[in-house]
Amino acid sequence: MRYIIITAITFLFFASCKNKNVAVKDPDTYYTCSMDPQVVEYKPGKCPICKMELTPVKKKNGEKKDELQLSEQQIQLGNIFTDTIRNGSIGDQLVLTATLNFDQMKASSVSSRVMGRIEKLYFKNLGDYVKKGSPLYDLYSEDLNNTKQEYLLVLEKKKVFSNESVIDFDQLLQSAKNKLLLWGMSEGQIEELARIKKPSPTTTFYSTAAGFITTLDIREGDYVMEGGTIVKLADLSSLWAEAQVYTSQLATIDRNSIATVQLPDFDGKQIKGRIEFVNPEINPDTRINLIRVSIPNPGNLLKPGMPAYVLLKSPERKTLTLPIDAVIRDGKGSTVWIKTGVNTFKSLMVRTGLESDDRIEILSGLRAGDVVVITGAYLLHSEYIFKKGADPMAGHNH
C-alpha cells in the first residue's frame, strides 16, 4: 500500500512539471525581438538573428493580421489624415520642350525680276525691319534701260506721228509699259519717266512685303539673275512654337486640345495658342515627331530661338481621384491605406491612371465612399513592416 501511494505521488509530480513546460498558444500574443523588431513569430523561441529570447507582445483588441492599429498619440505625431474618396474630374497634360521659330506662313522673299548689278542696298543688316513700299535696292540693268528707251521712243513717235500714221502707237506704248511693269517698275516710276523723258541708268526697286530681314546673301556690286533672291523677310506678329514629341506620346495628342506655350525667359508667362501642324513623317533615327503651335506676338517681344514649353491639356473627365501623396508606388504596383475602423488601417492595391497637378486617377481598387489616408501613408507602411516584419502587400494579387 505504501509503495502504491509513493508511486502515485511521483506520477503527479512529474505530470505537474510537464504541464508547466507546455506553452498554451495565445492567439492574441505574438513574439518579437527587442534588438530586431522586424522579427515576428507566433510562438516562443529565440531570435534567428541575434539568438536572444523572443519577447511576448499582446495584440491590440480587434486588430486583424493584415491591419494596423495605432493610438491617438501615434496618429497625431504621425500627422495621419484621412479623406473620403469621391468622384472628381481630371484631365491629362503633356509637357513638351519647344523652341520659338518664324511663322513660315508669314515669311516672304523679295527677288529681282530682271538681271543686273546691285548698285546700292538700302538695308544691309540682318534683323533690320523693312516696311512695305520702302526702297530696297538700286539696280543697273541693260535690259531694263533698253526697255526704258523703247518706251520713250514710242512716246515721242506717238506725239509726232499720231495724226499722220496708221500705226497704233497706243498699243505699242502699252506693250512697252507692260514690260516695264513686269520687270518691277511701278506706275509712279513710269509716269516720272514719261515726264522727265530722261532715263536714269539705275532703277530703284521697292519692297513688296514687310518684315524683319532673315536672309541677306547679296552685297553692293554683286550681279543678280532674273528671279534671284535679294532678301527674305519674316513677319514676327505671330510665331511658331516647335515642339518635339516622341512616337509613344502621339496617341495622347488631340489636335483640338488646348495648347499653352510657357516662356521661361519671361518668368513663366503663358500664351494660349493652337496646333497648326503635326508632321506626318517620323524621323526613323530618333523616333521623334514635330508639332507646331501658333502664338500671337504683340509688340514683337518674343524672338525666334527662345526656349519654350508646350503644354497640351486634354478635356477633363469624371473619375475617382486622390492626392498623389496618398499613393505608394514601387516595382510591385500602387497601394493606398484605407481606414477600416477606429484608429485601424489596411493597405489595398489600386490601379492608377492619369496624373494632373497634385491629383492622380484611381481606376480600380477603391469605391466612392472609402476613407483613404491622404497624408502619412508612408509612415503607416513603415510602421506595419516594423511591427509585423512583413510587407503589407505580401500575398496580394499583383
XYZ file of C-alpha atoms in Angstrom:
398
model
C 0.000 0.000 0.000
C 2.848 2.344 0.877
C 4.506 1.547 -2.429
C 1.344 2.428 -4.363
C 1.000 5.804 -2.594
C 4.631 6.754 -3.340
C 4.213 5.774 -6.970
C 1.075 7.930 -7.333
C 2.724 10.981 -5.751
C 5.725 10.638 -8.051
C 3.492 10.434 -11.150
C 1.524 13.540 -10.143
C 4.760 15.462 -9.503
C 6.171 14.742 -12.925
C 2.809 15.406 -14.567
C 2.584 18.838 -12.956
C 6.132 19.669 -14.052
C 5.334 18.580 -17.564
C 2.230 20.761 -17.671
C 4.294 23.780 -16.561
C 6.555 23.332 -19.602
C 3.606 23.150 -22.053
C 3.005 26.612 -23.548
C -0.610 27.440 -24.126
C -0.841 29.171 -27.573
C -2.493 32.559 -27.173
C -3.934 33.939 -30.494
C -3.720 37.496 -29.106
C 0.023 37.261 -28.458
C 2.975 37.373 -30.852
C 6.715 37.281 -30.144
C 9.354 39.693 -31.308
C 12.958 40.576 -30.564
C 13.870 43.750 -28.710
C 17.049 44.045 -30.793
C 15.460 43.151 -34.140
C 11.801 44.238 -34.018
C 11.247 43.174 -37.642
C 11.276 39.582 -36.385
C 7.730 38.434 -35.635
C 6.864 34.890 -34.534
C 3.663 33.381 -33.178
C 5.365 31.015 -30.724
C 8.150 31.479 -28.147
C 11.718 30.825 -29.099
C 14.964 32.563 -29.962
C 15.614 35.342 -32.444
C 17.038 33.860 -35.661
C 19.309 36.893 -35.987
C 20.807 37.604 -32.540
C 19.693 34.398 -30.779
C 18.103 36.304 -27.882
C 14.875 35.064 -26.328
C 11.822 36.478 -28.071
C 9.629 38.819 -26.056
C 5.833 38.205 -25.967
C 3.690 41.145 -27.096
C -0.078 41.396 -26.683
C -2.033 42.279 -29.835
C -4.374 45.222 -29.707
C -8.013 44.325 -29.351
C -9.806 43.996 -32.683
C -6.638 44.219 -34.832
C -6.584 41.660 -37.627
C -3.469 40.150 -39.114
C -3.494 42.411 -42.217
C -4.465 45.549 -40.319
C -2.573 48.097 -38.295
C -3.978 49.754 -35.193
C -2.478 52.957 -33.795
C -3.064 55.024 -30.696
C -4.415 58.559 -30.800
C -0.968 59.875 -29.921
C 0.663 57.952 -32.788
C -1.887 59.322 -35.239
C -1.259 62.888 -34.098
C 2.532 62.538 -34.105
C 2.467 60.831 -37.492
C 0.306 63.606 -38.999
C -2.096 60.998 -40.361
C -5.176 62.456 -42.030
C -7.931 60.772 -43.968
C -10.493 61.846 -46.528
C -13.413 60.202 -48.276
C -12.712 59.397 -51.916
C -15.374 60.674 -54.263
C -15.932 61.336 -57.941
C -13.977 64.244 -59.314
C -12.594 65.385 -62.646
C -9.117 65.050 -64.100
C -7.517 65.834 -67.435
C -4.233 64.737 -68.942
C -1.476 67.265 -69.517
C 1.561 66.689 -71.725
C 4.602 68.961 -71.359
C 6.888 69.218 -74.404
C 10.177 71.058 -74.878
C 9.952 73.620 -77.676
C 11.777 76.452 -79.450
C 10.245 79.601 -80.922
C 10.650 79.949 -84.672
C 9.485 82.121 -87.550
C 5.948 81.572 -88.755
C 6.748 80.360 -92.266
C 3.200 81.158 -93.332
C 4.104 84.838 -92.872
C 7.607 84.695 -94.383
C 8.263 86.212 -97.810
C 11.091 86.707 -100.282
C 11.839 89.750 -102.422
C 13.529 88.742 -105.664
C 14.790 90.544 -108.742
C 12.583 90.446 -111.830
C 15.377 91.386 -114.193
C 19.088 90.616 -114.475
C 21.526 93.329 -113.420
C 24.105 94.666 -110.955
C 23.245 95.830 -107.423
C 24.455 99.422 -107.203
C 23.031 100.240 -103.781
C 21.404 98.384 -100.855
C 19.207 100.442 -98.546
C 19.242 97.730 -95.818
C 22.463 95.907 -95.081
C 21.966 94.140 -91.752
C 20.155 91.008 -90.687
C 17.295 91.872 -88.355
C 16.578 95.256 -89.960
C 12.869 95.943 -90.259
C 11.659 96.740 -93.772
C 8.314 98.437 -94.333
C 6.253 97.506 -97.343
C 6.946 100.033 -100.095
C 10.342 101.102 -98.677
C 13.220 101.473 -101.185
C 15.202 98.250 -101.078
C 17.938 98.390 -103.735
C 19.129 100.238 -106.867
C 19.819 98.085 -109.923
C 21.737 98.749 -113.135
C 20.230 96.626 -115.889
C 20.918 96.965 -119.623
C 17.728 95.088 -120.487
C 15.660 97.406 -118.329
C 17.395 100.530 -119.653
C 16.770 99.423 -123.258
C 13.072 98.972 -122.463
C 13.009 102.455 -120.913
C 14.474 103.872 -124.133
C 11.933 101.907 -126.151
C 9.087 103.318 -124.087
C 10.333 106.914 -124.501
C 10.850 106.397 -128.231
C 7.294 105.139 -128.736
C 6.024 108.020 -126.623
C 7.912 110.510 -128.827
C 6.780 108.856 -132.071
C 3.181 108.983 -130.910
C 3.459 112.662 -130.211
C 4.948 113.416 -133.650
C 3.116 110.979 -135.956
C -0.123 110.187 -134.169
C -2.210 112.096 -136.731
C -0.327 111.009 -139.883
C 0.460 107.307 -139.298
C -1.711 104.241 -139.455
C 0.412 102.648 -136.737
C -1.385 102.089 -133.426
C 1.072 103.878 -131.120
C -1.201 103.382 -128.113
C -0.837 99.629 -128.431
C 2.962 99.891 -128.804
C 3.132 102.217 -125.827
C 1.046 99.884 -123.673
C 3.222 96.939 -124.681
C 6.403 98.752 -123.596
C 4.755 99.882 -120.387
C 3.646 96.348 -119.568
C 7.227 95.148 -119.958
C 8.424 97.813 -117.520
C 5.720 96.819 -115.042
C 6.614 93.147 -115.476
C 10.236 93.911 -114.637
C 9.288 95.621 -111.417
C 8.865 99.311 -112.104
C 5.861 100.986 -110.509
C 3.192 103.119 -112.147
C 4.650 106.169 -110.440
C 8.142 105.468 -111.778
C 6.817 105.045 -115.313
C 4.866 108.321 -115.057
C 8.010 110.044 -113.776
C 9.993 108.589 -116.702
C 7.414 109.950 -119.154
C 7.518 113.365 -117.518
C 11.284 113.950 -117.387
C 11.980 111.979 -120.620
C 15.459 111.127 -119.428
C 16.008 107.602 -118.108
C 18.278 107.057 -115.127
C 20.990 104.366 -115.549
C 19.872 102.771 -112.294
C 16.391 101.870 -111.137
C 15.178 101.859 -107.539
C 13.138 98.842 -106.501
C 10.811 98.859 -103.541
C 9.940 96.128 -101.066
C 6.796 94.221 -101.900
C 6.421 92.933 -98.306
C 7.074 93.987 -94.731
C 9.109 92.190 -92.098
C 12.477 91.619 -90.489
C 15.396 90.609 -92.705
C 16.294 86.972 -92.022
C 18.463 86.322 -95.092
C 20.671 88.788 -96.975
C 23.144 86.928 -99.181
C 23.853 89.722 -101.647
C 26.158 92.743 -101.475
C 26.581 96.011 -103.388
C 28.328 95.320 -106.689
C 27.021 91.768 -106.964
C 25.188 90.632 -110.048
C 21.763 89.155 -109.661
C 19.970 86.912 -112.118
C 16.317 87.171 -113.038
C 14.445 85.583 -110.127
C 17.448 85.828 -107.786
C 16.603 86.447 -104.121
C 17.506 89.843 -102.730
C 16.231 89.446 -99.135
C 13.993 87.153 -97.110
C 11.605 88.819 -94.694
C 9.700 87.453 -91.702
C 6.634 88.914 -90.042
C 7.004 88.434 -86.263
C 3.421 89.340 -85.373
C 2.965 85.623 -84.770
C 5.480 82.847 -84.122
C 5.638 79.082 -84.129
C 6.497 77.118 -81.009
C 8.054 73.988 -82.486
C 7.972 71.071 -80.045
C 9.445 67.596 -80.272
C 7.214 64.686 -79.381
C 8.099 61.001 -79.101
C 6.091 58.469 -81.081
C 4.863 56.929 -77.819
C 3.206 60.270 -76.957
C 1.440 60.808 -80.282
C -1.625 58.817 -79.233
C -2.260 61.253 -76.365
C -2.204 64.367 -78.570
C -5.547 65.780 -79.616
C -5.366 68.300 -82.457
C -8.286 70.129 -80.837
C -6.787 70.178 -77.333
C -5.871 73.419 -75.607
C -2.261 74.387 -76.318
C -0.446 76.649 -73.868
C 3.063 77.926 -74.566
C 5.087 78.692 -71.435
C 8.085 81.031 -71.714
C 10.804 80.572 -69.064
C 12.618 83.743 -70.214
C 9.528 85.783 -69.282
C 9.019 84.408 -65.746
C 6.926 81.518 -66.980
C 4.498 83.704 -68.947
C 1.820 81.612 -70.648
C 0.239 82.274 -74.046
C -2.699 80.373 -75.485
C -2.235 79.013 -78.996
C -3.491 76.400 -81.395
C -1.855 73.408 -83.034
C -1.227 74.385 -86.653
C 0.751 71.385 -87.832
C 1.703 67.830 -86.864
C 4.434 66.376 -89.028
C 3.016 63.304 -90.822
C 6.510 61.805 -91.120
C 8.524 60.398 -88.200
C 12.304 60.562 -88.138
C 13.344 56.866 -88.242
C 16.636 57.561 -86.456
C 15.328 59.494 -83.449
C 11.680 58.318 -83.430
C 10.742 61.949 -82.830
C 7.967 63.911 -84.460
C 7.381 67.665 -84.684
C 4.335 69.759 -83.863
C 3.885 73.482 -84.343
C 1.761 75.762 -82.185
C 0.986 79.255 -83.485
C 1.013 82.047 -80.886
C 0.497 85.819 -81.183
C 3.451 88.113 -80.593
C 2.143 91.613 -79.800
C 4.881 94.202 -79.786
C 7.353 91.668 -81.220
C 8.673 90.981 -77.703
C 9.235 87.307 -78.408
C 12.187 86.349 -80.582
C 12.836 83.262 -82.689
C 15.247 80.919 -80.938
C 13.837 81.463 -77.449
C 13.186 78.285 -75.411
C 9.623 77.383 -74.512
C 7.405 74.621 -73.198
C 4.225 73.454 -74.895
C 1.512 72.257 -72.505
C -1.214 70.178 -74.112
C -4.220 69.589 -71.891
C -6.953 67.167 -72.873
C -10.609 67.646 -71.841
C -11.381 66.657 -68.232
C -13.392 63.528 -67.409
C -15.281 62.345 -64.336
C -13.411 59.749 -62.263
C -12.163 58.871 -58.759
C -9.115 60.914 -57.782
C -6.744 61.171 -54.833
C -3.820 63.385 -53.867
C -0.635 61.916 -55.356
C 0.965 61.585 -51.885
C -1.786 59.168 -50.850
C -0.494 56.532 -53.296
C 2.605 54.450 -52.519
C 4.278 53.214 -55.703
C 7.072 50.698 -56.143
C 8.103 47.991 -58.570
C 5.237 45.763 -57.417
C 2.437 48.240 -58.021
C 0.491 51.031 -56.336
C -1.096 50.860 -52.887
C -3.142 53.079 -50.595
C -4.138 52.846 -46.924
C -7.811 52.922 -46.007
C -9.441 53.313 -42.622
C -11.364 50.181 -41.586
C -12.229 51.080 -38.002
C -11.369 53.296 -35.070
C -7.646 54.079 -35.493
C -7.361 50.941 -37.644
C -5.940 50.927 -41.174
C -5.464 48.454 -44.000
C -3.377 48.521 -47.192
C -5.052 47.961 -50.566
C -3.640 47.644 -54.051
C -5.054 50.051 -56.662
C -4.655 50.665 -60.381
C -3.850 54.270 -61.254
C -4.404 56.323 -64.369
C -3.804 59.956 -65.313
C -1.899 62.444 -63.178
C -2.655 66.139 -63.206
C -1.067 68.698 -60.897
C -1.277 67.078 -57.422
C -4.089 64.609 -58.230
C -3.992 61.022 -59.517
C -6.766 58.958 -61.076
C -7.842 55.694 -59.394
C -9.099 53.209 -61.999
C -9.791 50.249 -59.691
C -9.269 49.032 -56.117
C -11.389 51.696 -54.390
C -15.015 52.717 -54.366
C -16.626 56.089 -53.806
C -17.075 56.491 -50.065
C -13.899 54.672 -48.951
C -11.983 56.583 -46.277
C -8.407 56.902 -47.525
C -5.242 58.075 -45.762
C -4.105 61.163 -47.685
C -1.105 62.082 -45.506
C 1.084 59.716 -43.545
C 0.700 56.706 -45.875
C 4.452 56.052 -45.959
C 4.569 56.205 -42.148
C 1.859 53.544 -41.916
C 3.735 51.405 -44.421
C 6.944 51.618 -42.372
C 5.132 51.032 -39.062
C 3.471 47.886 -40.435
C 6.833 46.445 -41.509
C 8.388 47.469 -38.175
C 5.682 45.838 -36.067
C 4.844 42.782 -38.153
C 8.038 42.188 -40.066
C 6.303 41.783 -43.395
C 5.295 43.822 -46.422
C 1.626 44.854 -46.015
C 1.040 43.826 -49.634
C 2.522 40.339 -49.201
C 0.073 37.774 -50.513
C -1.919 40.265 -52.611
C -2.530 39.515 -56.244
C -0.155 41.798 -58.126
